Amino acid sequence: MTAASKARESMPPVASAHEKILIVDFGSQVTQLIARRVREEGVYSEIVPFQKAEAAFRVMKPKAVILSGGPESVHEEGSPRAPQLIFESGVPVLGICYGQMTMAAQLGGEVEGGHHREFGRADVEVKAPSRLFEGAWSSGERHPVWMSHGDRITRMPPGFVVAGTSTNAPFAVIQDEARKYYGLMFHPEVVHTPDGAKLIRNFVRKVAGLTGDWTMRAFHEEAIEKIRAQVGRGRVVCGLSGGVDSAVAAVLIHEAIGDQLTCVFVDHGLLRLKEAETVVDLFRHHYNIPLVHVDASKQFLAELAGVSDPEVKRKTIGRLFIDVFEAEAKKIGGAEFLAQGTLYPDVIESVSFTGGPSVTIKSHHNVGGLPERMNMKLVEPLRELFKDEVRALGRELGLPEIFVGRHPFPGPGLAIRCPGDITREKLDILRNADAVYIDEIRKAGLYDAIWQAFAVLLPVKTVGVMGDGRTYEYVVGLRAVTSTDGMTADFYAFDMKFLGRVATRIINEVKGVNRVVYDVTSKPPGTIEWE
């Protein structure tokens, strides 16, 4: 484990004056979405692995608790449990999937395996009124939900009643409204449960009675004070990658401590067209933040030569980035702190919570880390935020919308959008094709309607005819998806005229391409993005 991971793991839960909801993680690959849904209601939420939930509960003093799903079976020996302290505390509890079943088992019910499984879409029939359902569902109605379970409750705990059923789950929704305990067999946090956000909102607002006092303005003010308290008169260096996260972190830290901050922008040669110039202009001229610009493209491309495995690419880029950054930080001298644009999903994914499948699925995000030899303290002002919250903070800080609203761009840059070995020629082809694609999306007024769009240079060549001659050139793949959270995504349905226009421009303007294809696959929960 890197020093950065150790630092994140050792950081205690937040104990601020804000209303808080604790989310106990049992290993579900979509636990992050629960936290996002709660935060959409203006309530701070934090995810803690079940092994550390009791200590976190004592520190946080949450107003309510949500138990996540997970891959285990409650009836198996040694399977995870929620701390009994939670049920003894009197706070409202919502159990989701595995969370529902462990709640039922711990409160005196029975759970068995080997029953009919439900994975994917199902319908829940409302059998009784519930505070969870207010304004959303009524008795007798049927509503689509997303199921993912192989076990089910066979006997409810004392005090519980059934509020909803499905074909294979007679206890799809259970509740004890006197004690404010609720259990859902399905996943309300995913977009595949259309009314799921409403159910979580009702738990937060109507059951827990929370008002929503966690705003981005409040976070902004508190973050400034935290940075000043942590750094004092020390010097900070911040590594810029060209993305939104590190940029927002740098502007926030600069507002807090001024010229005690120096930014180091490592240009690895894998950025989008003219991106380096944009970053330098923004920080040097717009914000007047001290900036060191390092062109390390030759070093990166030399080390990546002949490398085709995407995971090896990621790790190579992460290692080199740290090496180059460390060398420049030493030249600056006197810096005690290293600032990073770490987000809350990074914190979650850098620590193996339960050893469940989410660890494997999410491992592709974890690149690099802070080596012990750097002997610097971390400043991570965004570590409590999700991506959309970082964008909101960027707007609060006054960053230009064209920068804050940009589509997500991976840390390894174009390296993972160029399958196979990487060369400067192939990167130039990809960079130019991507620029044409994004330009057409902006001209059509579609940029903000799309969560992410990018081009990929496929590792194949095809024979074509252009004019009176034959060509043997590359194929470019285009990808555009809509999403609310990045965990799930659906392809954007461009009309054929648009795709024809983009393809014509790329073939005519980008030398080395004679074919363009559009990817229409979707990304269901838990899958890794197409690269």
Coordinates of C-alpha atoms in Angstrom, one line a residue:
M1 CA 0.0 0.0 0.0
T2 CA 1.4 3.5 -0.9
A3 CA 1.8 6.2 1.6
A4 CA -1.1 8.1 0.0
S5 CA -3.4 5.1 0.5
K6 CA -2.2 4.8 4.1
A7 CA -2.9 8.4 4.7
R8 CA -6.4 8.1 3.3
E9 CA -7.2 5.0 5.2
S10 CA -6.1 6.5 8.5
M11 CA -8.1 9.7 8.1
P12 CA -11.1 9.6 10.5
P13 CA -14.7 10.2 9.5
V14 CA -15.9 13.8 9.3
A15 CA -17.2 15.1 12.7
S16 CA -18.5 18.5 11.6
A17 CA -21.6 20.2 12.8
H18 CA -23.5 19.4 9.6
E19 CA -26.3 16.8 9.5
K20 CA -24.8 13.5 8.5
I21 CA -25.8 10.1 7.3
L22 CA -23.5 7.1 7.7
I23 CA -23.4 4.5 4.9
V24 CA -22.1 1.1 6.0
D25 CA -20.5 -0.6 3.0
F26 CA -20.8 -4.3 2.6
G27 CA -19.0 -4.4 -0.7
S28 CA -21.6 -3.4 -3.3
Q29 CA -20.1 -2.1 -6.5
V30 CA -22.7 0.8 -6.5
T31 CA -22.4 1.9 -2.9
Q32 CA -21.0 5.3 -4.1
L33 CA -24.4 6.0 -5.7
I34 CA -26.1 5.9 -2.3
A35 CA -23.8 8.6 -1.0
R36 CA -24.5 10.7 -4.2
R37 CA -28.3 10.4 -3.8
V38 CA -28.1 11.5 -0.2
R39 CA -25.9 14.5 -1.1
E40 CA -28.3 15.5 -3.8
E41 CA -30.6 16.3 -0.8
G42 CA -28.0 18.6 0.7
V43 CA -27.0 16.1 3.4
Y44 CA -23.4 15.1 4.0
S45 CA -22.9 11.3 3.7
E46 CA -19.8 9.2 4.2
I47 CA -19.1 5.6 3.3
V48 CA -17.4 3.4 5.9
P49 CA -16.5 -0.3 5.6
F50 CA -18.6 -2.5 7.9
Q51 CA -15.5 -3.5 9.9
K52 CA -15.0 0.2 10.9
A53 CA -18.6 1.2 11.1
E54 CA -18.9 1.2 14.9
A55 CA -16.0 3.5 15.4
A56 CA -17.2 5.8 12.6
F57 CA -20.7 5.9 14.1
R58 CA -19.3 7.1 17.4
V59 CA -17.3 9.8 15.8
M60 CA -19.8 11.0 13.2
K61 CA -22.9 10.8 15.4
P62 CA -25.1 10.5 12.2
K63 CA -28.8 11.3 12.1
A64 CA -29.5 8.2 10.1
V65 CA -27.7 5.1 8.7
I66 CA -28.0 3.3 5.4
L67 CA -26.8 -0.3 5.0
S68 CA -25.5 -1.0 1.5
G69 CA -25.8 -4.1 -0.7
G70 CA -23.0 -6.7 -1.0
P71 CA -21.8 -10.0 -2.5
E72 CA -22.1 -12.1 0.6
S73 CA -24.9 -14.3 1.8
V74 CA -26.3 -13.5 5.3
H75 CA -27.0 -17.2 6.1
E76 CA -23.3 -18.2 5.6
E77 CA -21.0 -18.4 8.6
G78 CA -18.8 -15.4 9.0
S79 CA -20.7 -13.2 6.7
P80 CA -20.6 -9.4 7.5
R81 CA -22.9 -7.8 10.0
A82 CA -23.8 -4.2 11.0
P83 CA -22.7 -3.0 14.4
Q84 CA -25.5 -3.8 16.9
L85 CA -24.9 -0.3 18.3
I86 CA -26.7 1.1 15.3
F87 CA -29.9 -0.7 16.1
E88 CA -29.6 0.3 19.7
S89 CA -29.1 4.0 19.0
G90 CA -32.6 4.8 17.9
V91 CA -31.6 6.4 14.6
P92 CA -33.5 5.6 11.4
V93 CA -32.0 2.8 9.4
L94 CA -32.5 1.9 5.7
G95 CA -31.2 -1.5 4.5
I96 CA -30.6 -2.1 0.8
C97 CA -30.4 -5.6 -0.6
Y98 CA -27.7 -7.3 1.6
G99 CA -28.3 -4.5 4.1
Q100 CA -32.0 -5.4 4.3
M101 CA -31.2 -9.0 4.9
T102 CA -28.6 -8.5 7.6
M103 CA -30.9 -6.1 9.3
A104 CA -33.7 -8.7 9.2
A105 CA -31.4 -11.4 10.5
Q106 CA -29.9 -9.2 13.3
L107 CA -33.4 -8.1 14.5
G108 CA -34.8 -11.7 14.8
G109 CA -35.9 -12.6 11.3
E110 CA -34.7 -15.4 9.0
V111 CA -32.9 -15.3 5.7
E112 CA -32.3 -18.3 3.4
G113 CA -30.4 -19.0 0.2
G114 CA -31.2 -21.1 -2.7
H115 CA -34.5 -19.4 -3.6
H116 CA -35.4 -17.9 -7.0
R117 CA -32.8 -15.3 -7.9
E118 CA -33.7 -11.9 -9.3
F119 CA -31.0 -10.0 -11.3
G120 CA -32.0 -7.0 -13.4
R121 CA -35.3 -5.4 -14.0
A122 CA -38.3 -6.4 -11.9
D123 CA -41.6 -4.9 -10.7
V124 CA -42.6 -4.2 -7.1
E125 CA -46.2 -4.1 -6.2
V126 CA -47.1 -1.7 -3.3
K127 CA -48.9 -3.5 -0.6
A128 CA -49.1 -0.9 2.2
P129 CA -48.6 2.8 2.7
S130 CA -45.1 3.9 3.8
R131 CA -43.3 7.2 4.5
L132 CA -40.8 6.0 1.9
F133 CA -43.5 6.0 -0.7
E134 CA -45.1 9.4 0.0
G135 CA -45.5 11.4 -3.3
A136 CA -44.1 8.6 -5.3
W137 CA -45.9 5.2 -4.9
S138 CA -49.5 4.3 -3.9
S139 CA -51.0 1.1 -2.7
G140 CA -51.9 -1.3 -5.5
E141 CA -49.4 0.2 -8.0
R142 CA -46.6 -1.6 -9.7
H143 CA -43.2 0.1 -10.2
P144 CA -40.0 -1.0 -12.1
V145 CA -36.9 -1.5 -9.9
W146 CA -33.4 -3.0 -10.3
M147 CA -32.9 -6.3 -8.4
S148 CA -29.6 -8.1 -7.6
H149 CA -30.1 -10.9 -5.1
G150 CA -29.8 -14.7 -4.7
D151 CA -31.1 -14.9 -1.2
R152 CA -34.3 -13.7 0.4
I153 CA -36.0 -13.1 3.8
T154 CA -38.3 -16.0 4.7
R155 CA -39.5 -14.6 8.1
M156 CA -39.7 -11.0 9.1
P157 CA -38.4 -9.7 12.4
P158 CA -40.9 -8.8 15.1
G159 CA -42.5 -5.4 14.5
F160 CA -42.0 -5.4 10.7
V161 CA -44.7 -5.5 8.0
V162 CA -44.6 -6.0 4.2
A163 CA -45.0 -2.9 2.2
G164 CA -44.0 -4.3 -1.2
T165 CA -43.6 -7.6 -3.1
S166 CA -42.1 -8.8 -6.4
T167 CA -42.5 -12.0 -8.3
N168 CA -39.6 -13.7 -6.5
A169 CA -39.3 -11.6 -3.4
P170 CA -42.4 -11.7 -1.1
F171 CA -40.5 -9.3 1.3
A172 CA -39.3 -6.8 -1.4
V173 CA -40.0 -3.9 0.9
I174 CA -40.4 -4.3 4.7
Q175 CA -40.8 -1.7 7.4
D176 CA -41.1 -1.0 11.1
E177 CA -42.3 2.6 11.0
A178 CA -42.4 2.9 14.8
R179 CA -38.7 2.4 15.0
K180 CA -38.0 4.0 11.6
Y181 CA -36.5 0.8 10.1
Y182 CA -36.9 0.1 6.4
G183 CA -35.6 -2.6 4.1
L184 CA -35.5 -2.7 0.3
M185 CA -34.6 -5.9 -1.6
F186 CA -33.9 -3.7 -4.7
H187 CA -31.4 -1.0 -5.4
P188 CA -33.0 2.5 -5.3
E189 CA -29.6 4.2 -5.8
V190 CA -29.2 3.1 -9.5
V191 CA -30.9 4.9 -12.4
H192 CA -32.5 1.6 -13.4
T193 CA -34.9 2.1 -10.5
P194 CA -36.7 5.2 -11.9
D195 CA -38.2 6.4 -8.6
G196 CA -35.3 5.3 -6.5
A197 CA -34.1 8.8 -5.8
K198 CA -37.5 9.8 -4.6
L199 CA -37.5 6.9 -2.1
I200 CA -34.1 7.9 -0.8
R201 CA -35.2 11.5 -0.6
N202 CA -38.2 10.4 1.5
F203 CA -35.9 8.5 3.9
V204 CA -33.6 11.6 4.2
R205 CA -36.3 14.2 4.5
K206 CA -39.5 12.5 5.9
V207 CA -38.1 9.6 7.9
A208 CA -34.9 11.1 9.2
G209 CA -36.3 14.7 9.2
L210 CA -33.1 16.3 7.8
T211 CA -33.3 19.7 6.3
G212 CA -30.2 19.7 4.1
D213 CA -27.6 22.1 5.4
W214 CA -24.6 20.9 3.4
T215 CA -24.2 23.4 0.5
M216 CA -21.2 24.1 -1.8
R217 CA -20.9 27.7 -0.4
A218 CA -20.6 26.2 3.1
F219 CA -18.1 23.7 1.9
H220 CA -16.1 26.4 0.2
E221 CA -15.9 28.5 3.3
E222 CA -15.0 25.6 5.6
A223 CA -12.4 24.2 3.2
I224 CA -10.5 27.6 3.1
E225 CA -10.3 27.5 6.9
K226 CA -9.2 23.8 7.0
I227 CA -6.4 24.5 4.4
R228 CA -5.1 27.5 6.4
A229 CA -5.2 25.5 9.6
Q230 CA -3.4 22.5 8.1
V231 CA -0.8 24.4 6.1
G232 CA -0.1 27.4 8.3
R233 CA 2.9 29.3 6.8
G234 CA 4.2 26.2 5.0
R235 CA 4.7 25.9 1.2
V236 CA 2.6 23.7 -1.0
V237 CA 3.2 22.2 -4.4
C238 CA 0.3 21.0 -6.5
G239 CA 0.5 18.6 -9.4
L240 CA -1.7 19.7 -12.3
S241 CA -2.9 17.1 -14.8
G242 CA -4.9 19.3 -17.1
G243 CA -8.2 18.0 -15.6
V244 CA -10.9 19.7 -13.7
D245 CA -10.1 18.1 -10.3
S246 CA -6.5 19.3 -9.9
A247 CA -7.5 22.7 -11.3
V248 CA -10.3 23.2 -8.8
A249 CA -8.0 22.1 -6.0
A250 CA -5.3 24.5 -7.0
V251 CA -7.6 27.5 -7.3
L252 CA -9.2 26.7 -3.9
I253 CA -5.8 26.3 -2.2
H254 CA -4.5 29.5 -3.8
E255 CA -7.5 31.4 -2.5
A256 CA -6.6 30.1 1.0
I257 CA -2.8 30.6 1.1
G258 CA -1.9 32.7 -2.0
D259 CA 1.7 32.5 -3.2
Q260 CA 2.6 29.8 -0.7
L261 CA 1.3 27.5 -3.5
T262 CA 3.3 26.6 -6.6
C263 CA 1.7 24.4 -9.3
V264 CA 3.7 21.9 -11.4
F265 CA 2.1 21.0 -14.7
V266 CA 3.6 17.9 -16.1
D267 CA 2.8 17.7 -19.9
H268 CA 3.1 14.0 -20.7
G269 CA 2.3 14.4 -24.4
L270 CA -1.0 12.5 -24.0
L271 CA -3.3 15.5 -23.7
R272 CA -6.0 16.7 -26.1
L273 CA -5.3 19.2 -28.8
K274 CA -4.0 22.6 -27.4
E275 CA -4.8 21.5 -23.8
A276 CA -1.4 22.4 -22.5
E277 CA -1.7 25.9 -23.8
T278 CA -5.2 26.2 -22.2
V279 CA -3.9 25.1 -18.7
V280 CA -0.9 27.4 -18.8
D281 CA -3.0 30.4 -19.9
L282 CA -5.6 29.8 -17.2
F283 CA -3.2 29.6 -14.3
R284 CA -0.5 32.0 -15.3
H285 CA -2.6 34.7 -16.8
H286 CA -6.1 34.4 -15.5
Y287 CA -5.4 33.4 -11.9
N288 CA -1.7 34.5 -11.7
I289 CA -0.8 31.4 -9.8
P290 CA 2.9 30.4 -9.7
L291 CA 3.3 27.7 -12.3
V292 CA 6.1 25.4 -13.5
H293 CA 5.4 23.9 -16.9
V294 CA 7.4 20.7 -17.6
D295 CA 7.3 19.2 -21.2
A296 CA 8.1 15.6 -20.4
S297 CA 6.5 14.2 -23.5
K298 CA 9.7 12.7 -24.9
Q299 CA 10.4 10.8 -21.7
F300 CA 6.8 9.4 -21.4
L301 CA 6.6 8.3 -25.1
A302 CA 10.0 6.7 -24.9
E303 CA 8.9 4.6 -21.8
L304 CA 5.6 3.7 -23.5
A305 CA 7.1 2.6 -26.7
G306 CA 6.0 -1.0 -27.5
V307 CA 3.6 -1.1 -24.5
S308 CA 0.1 -2.4 -25.4
D309 CA -1.4 -3.6 -22.2
P310 CA -3.7 -0.8 -20.9
E311 CA -3.0 -1.6 -17.2
V312 CA 0.8 -1.4 -17.8
K313 CA 0.2 1.9 -19.6
R314 CA -1.6 3.3 -16.6
K315 CA 1.0 2.2 -14.1
T316 CA 3.9 3.4 -16.3
I317 CA 2.3 6.9 -16.7
G318 CA 1.5 7.1 -13.0
R319 CA 5.1 6.2 -12.0
L320 CA 6.6 8.6 -14.5
F321 CA 4.3 11.4 -13.5
I322 CA 5.5 11.0 -9.8
D323 CA 9.1 10.8 -10.9
V324 CA 8.9 14.0 -13.0
F325 CA 6.8 15.8 -10.4
E326 CA 9.2 14.9 -7.6
A327 CA 12.2 16.2 -9.5
E328 CA 10.5 19.5 -10.1
A329 CA 9.3 19.8 -6.5
K330 CA 13.0 19.4 -5.3
K331 CA 14.0 22.3 -7.6
I332 CA 11.3 24.5 -6.0
G333 CA 12.6 23.6 -2.5
G334 CA 11.2 24.1 0.9
A335 CA 7.7 22.6 0.2
E336 CA 6.3 20.6 3.1
F337 CA 2.9 19.8 1.5
L338 CA 1.8 18.1 -1.7
A339 CA -1.7 19.0 -2.9
Q340 CA -3.7 16.5 -5.0
G341 CA -7.1 16.7 -6.6
T342 CA -8.2 13.5 -4.8
L343 CA -12.0 12.9 -4.9
Y344 CA -14.2 10.8 -2.7
P345 CA -14.4 8.0 -5.2
D346 CA -10.6 7.9 -5.2
V347 CA -10.5 7.6 -1.5
I348 CA -13.1 4.7 -1.6
E349 CA -11.3 2.9 -4.4
S350 CA -7.8 3.2 -3.0
V351 CA -8.7 1.2 0.1
S352 CA -10.0 -2.4 -0.1
F353 CA -13.1 -2.2 2.1
T354 CA -14.4 -5.8 2.1
G355 CA -12.4 -7.8 -0.4
G356 CA -15.6 -8.1 -2.5
P357 CA -15.9 -7.7 -6.3
S358 CA -16.0 -3.9 -6.1
V359 CA -12.3 -4.0 -5.3
T360 CA -11.5 -5.9 -8.5
I361 CA -13.9 -3.8 -10.6
K362 CA -12.6 -0.5 -9.4
S363 CA -8.9 -1.4 -9.4
H364 CA -8.4 0.1 -12.8
H365 CA -8.8 3.6 -11.3
N366 CA -5.9 3.3 -8.9
V367 CA -2.7 4.6 -10.6
G368 CA 0.5 5.7 -8.9
G369 CA 0.5 7.0 -5.3
L370 CA 2.7 9.0 -3.1
P371 CA 6.0 7.2 -2.4
E372 CA 7.5 7.2 1.1
R373 CA 10.7 8.9 -0.1
M374 CA 8.9 12.2 -0.8
N375 CA 8.3 12.8 2.9
M376 CA 5.5 15.3 2.3
K377 CA 2.2 15.8 3.9
L378 CA -0.9 15.5 1.8
V379 CA -3.4 18.3 1.2
E380 CA -6.5 16.9 -0.4
P381 CA -9.3 19.6 -0.1
L382 CA -11.6 17.7 -2.4
R383 CA -11.5 14.3 -0.8
E384 CA -15.0 14.6 0.4
L385 CA -16.5 15.5 -3.0
F386 CA -17.9 13.6 -6.0
K387 CA -17.2 14.8 -9.5
D388 CA -20.4 16.8 -9.9
E389 CA -19.7 18.5 -6.6
V390 CA -16.3 19.5 -7.8
R391 CA -17.8 21.1 -10.8
A392 CA -20.2 23.0 -8.5
L393 CA -17.3 24.1 -6.4
G394 CA -15.4 25.2 -9.5
R395 CA -18.3 27.5 -10.4
E396 CA -18.4 28.8 -6.9
L397 CA -14.7 29.7 -7.3
G398 CA -15.4 31.4 -10.6
L399 CA -13.6 29.1 -13.0
P400 CA -14.7 29.5 -16.6
E401 CA -17.6 27.3 -17.6
I402 CA -15.8 26.0 -20.7
F403 CA -13.2 24.6 -18.3
V404 CA -15.5 23.4 -15.4
G405 CA -18.0 21.8 -17.7
R406 CA -15.6 19.8 -19.7
H407 CA -16.2 16.1 -20.1
P408 CA -14.2 13.7 -17.9
F409 CA -10.7 13.0 -19.2
P410 CA -8.7 10.0 -17.8
G411 CA -5.4 10.7 -16.0
P412 CA -3.5 8.5 -18.5
G413 CA -4.9 10.7 -21.3
L414 CA -5.0 9.5 -24.8
A415 CA -2.8 6.5 -24.0
I416 CA -5.8 4.4 -23.2
R417 CA -7.8 5.7 -26.1
C418 CA -5.1 4.4 -28.4
P419 CA -5.2 0.6 -28.0
G420 CA -2.0 -1.2 -28.8
D421 CA 1.4 0.4 -29.0
I422 CA 1.7 4.2 -28.8
T423 CA 3.6 6.4 -31.3
R424 CA 3.6 10.2 -31.8
E425 CA 2.1 9.7 -35.2
K426 CA -0.9 7.7 -33.8
L427 CA -1.4 10.2 -31.0
D428 CA -1.5 13.1 -33.5
I429 CA -4.1 11.3 -35.6
L430 CA -6.2 10.6 -32.5
R431 CA -5.8 14.1 -31.2
N432 CA -7.0 15.7 -34.4
A433 CA -9.9 13.3 -34.9
D434 CA -11.0 13.9 -31.3
A435 CA -10.9 17.6 -31.8
V436 CA -13.1 17.4 -34.9
Y437 CA -15.6 15.3 -33.1
I438 CA -15.9 17.6 -30.1
D439 CA -16.0 20.6 -32.3
E440 CA -19.0 19.2 -34.2
I441 CA -20.7 18.2 -30.9
R442 CA -20.3 21.8 -29.6
K443 CA -21.6 23.3 -32.9
A444 CA -24.7 21.1 -32.7
G445 CA -25.3 22.4 -29.1
L446 CA -25.1 18.9 -27.7
Y447 CA -22.0 19.1 -25.5
D448 CA -23.8 19.7 -22.2
A449 CA -26.4 17.0 -23.0
I450 CA -23.6 14.4 -23.2
W451 CA -21.7 13.2 -20.1
Q452 CA -18.6 12.1 -22.0
A453 CA -17.6 11.9 -25.7
F454 CA -14.3 10.9 -27.2
A455 CA -12.6 9.3 -30.1
V456 CA -10.5 6.1 -30.1
L457 CA -7.9 5.1 -32.6
L458 CA -8.5 1.4 -33.2
P459 CA -5.5 -0.9 -33.7
V460 CA -6.6 -1.9 -37.2
K461 CA -6.2 -0.6 -40.7
T462 CA -8.6 -1.0 -43.6
V463 CA -8.4 -0.7 -47.3
G464 CA -10.4 2.2 -48.8
V465 CA -10.7 4.2 -51.9
M466 CA -10.3 8.0 -51.8
G467 CA -10.5 9.8 -55.1
D468 CA -8.7 7.7 -57.7
G469 CA -6.4 5.9 -55.3
R470 CA -6.4 3.2 -52.7
T471 CA -5.7 3.8 -49.1
Y472 CA -4.7 1.6 -46.2
E473 CA -5.3 3.6 -43.1
Y474 CA -6.7 3.6 -39.5
V475 CA -10.2 3.3 -38.2
V476 CA -11.5 5.8 -35.7
G477 CA -14.2 4.8 -33.2
L478 CA -16.5 7.4 -31.7
R479 CA -18.1 7.1 -28.3
A480 CA -20.7 9.4 -26.6
V481 CA -22.7 8.5 -23.5
T482 CA -25.3 10.0 -21.2
S483 CA -24.9 9.4 -17.5
T484 CA -25.7 11.0 -14.2
D485 CA -23.0 9.3 -12.2
G486 CA -20.5 7.6 -14.4
M487 CA -21.3 4.2 -12.9
T488 CA -23.8 3.5 -15.6
A489 CA -24.1 5.0 -19.0
D490 CA -26.1 4.7 -22.2
F491 CA -24.9 5.7 -25.7
Y492 CA -26.1 9.0 -27.0
A493 CA -28.5 8.6 -30.0
F494 CA -27.0 10.9 -32.6
D495 CA -29.0 11.2 -35.8
M496 CA -27.4 9.8 -38.9
K497 CA -26.9 13.2 -40.5
F498 CA -24.7 14.3 -37.6
L499 CA -22.6 11.1 -37.6
G500 CA -22.2 11.4 -41.4
R501 CA -21.0 15.0 -41.0
V502 CA -18.5 14.1 -38.4
A503 CA -17.2 11.1 -40.4
T504 CA -16.8 13.2 -43.5
R505 CA -14.8 15.9 -41.7
I506 CA -12.5 13.4 -39.9
I507 CA -11.8 11.5 -43.2
N508 CA -11.2 14.7 -45.1
E509 CA -9.2 16.6 -42.4
V510 CA -7.3 14.0 -40.5
K511 CA -4.6 12.3 -42.6
G512 CA -4.2 8.6 -41.7
V513 CA -8.0 7.8 -41.3
N514 CA -10.3 6.3 -43.9
R515 CA -13.1 4.8 -41.7
V516 CA -15.2 6.0 -38.8
V517 CA -17.5 3.9 -36.6
Y518 CA -19.8 4.7 -33.8
D519 CA -20.1 2.7 -30.6
V520 CA -23.7 2.0 -29.4
T521 CA -23.0 -0.2 -26.4
S522 CA -24.3 0.7 -23.0
K523 CA -22.5 0.5 -19.7
P524 CA -24.5 -1.4 -17.0
P525 CA -23.6 -1.2 -13.3
G526 CA -20.1 -2.6 -12.5
T527 CA -18.6 -2.7 -16.0
I528 CA -15.4 -0.9 -16.9
E529 CA -15.5 1.8 -19.5
W530 CA -14.8 0.9 -23.1
E531 CA -11.1 1.8 -23.9

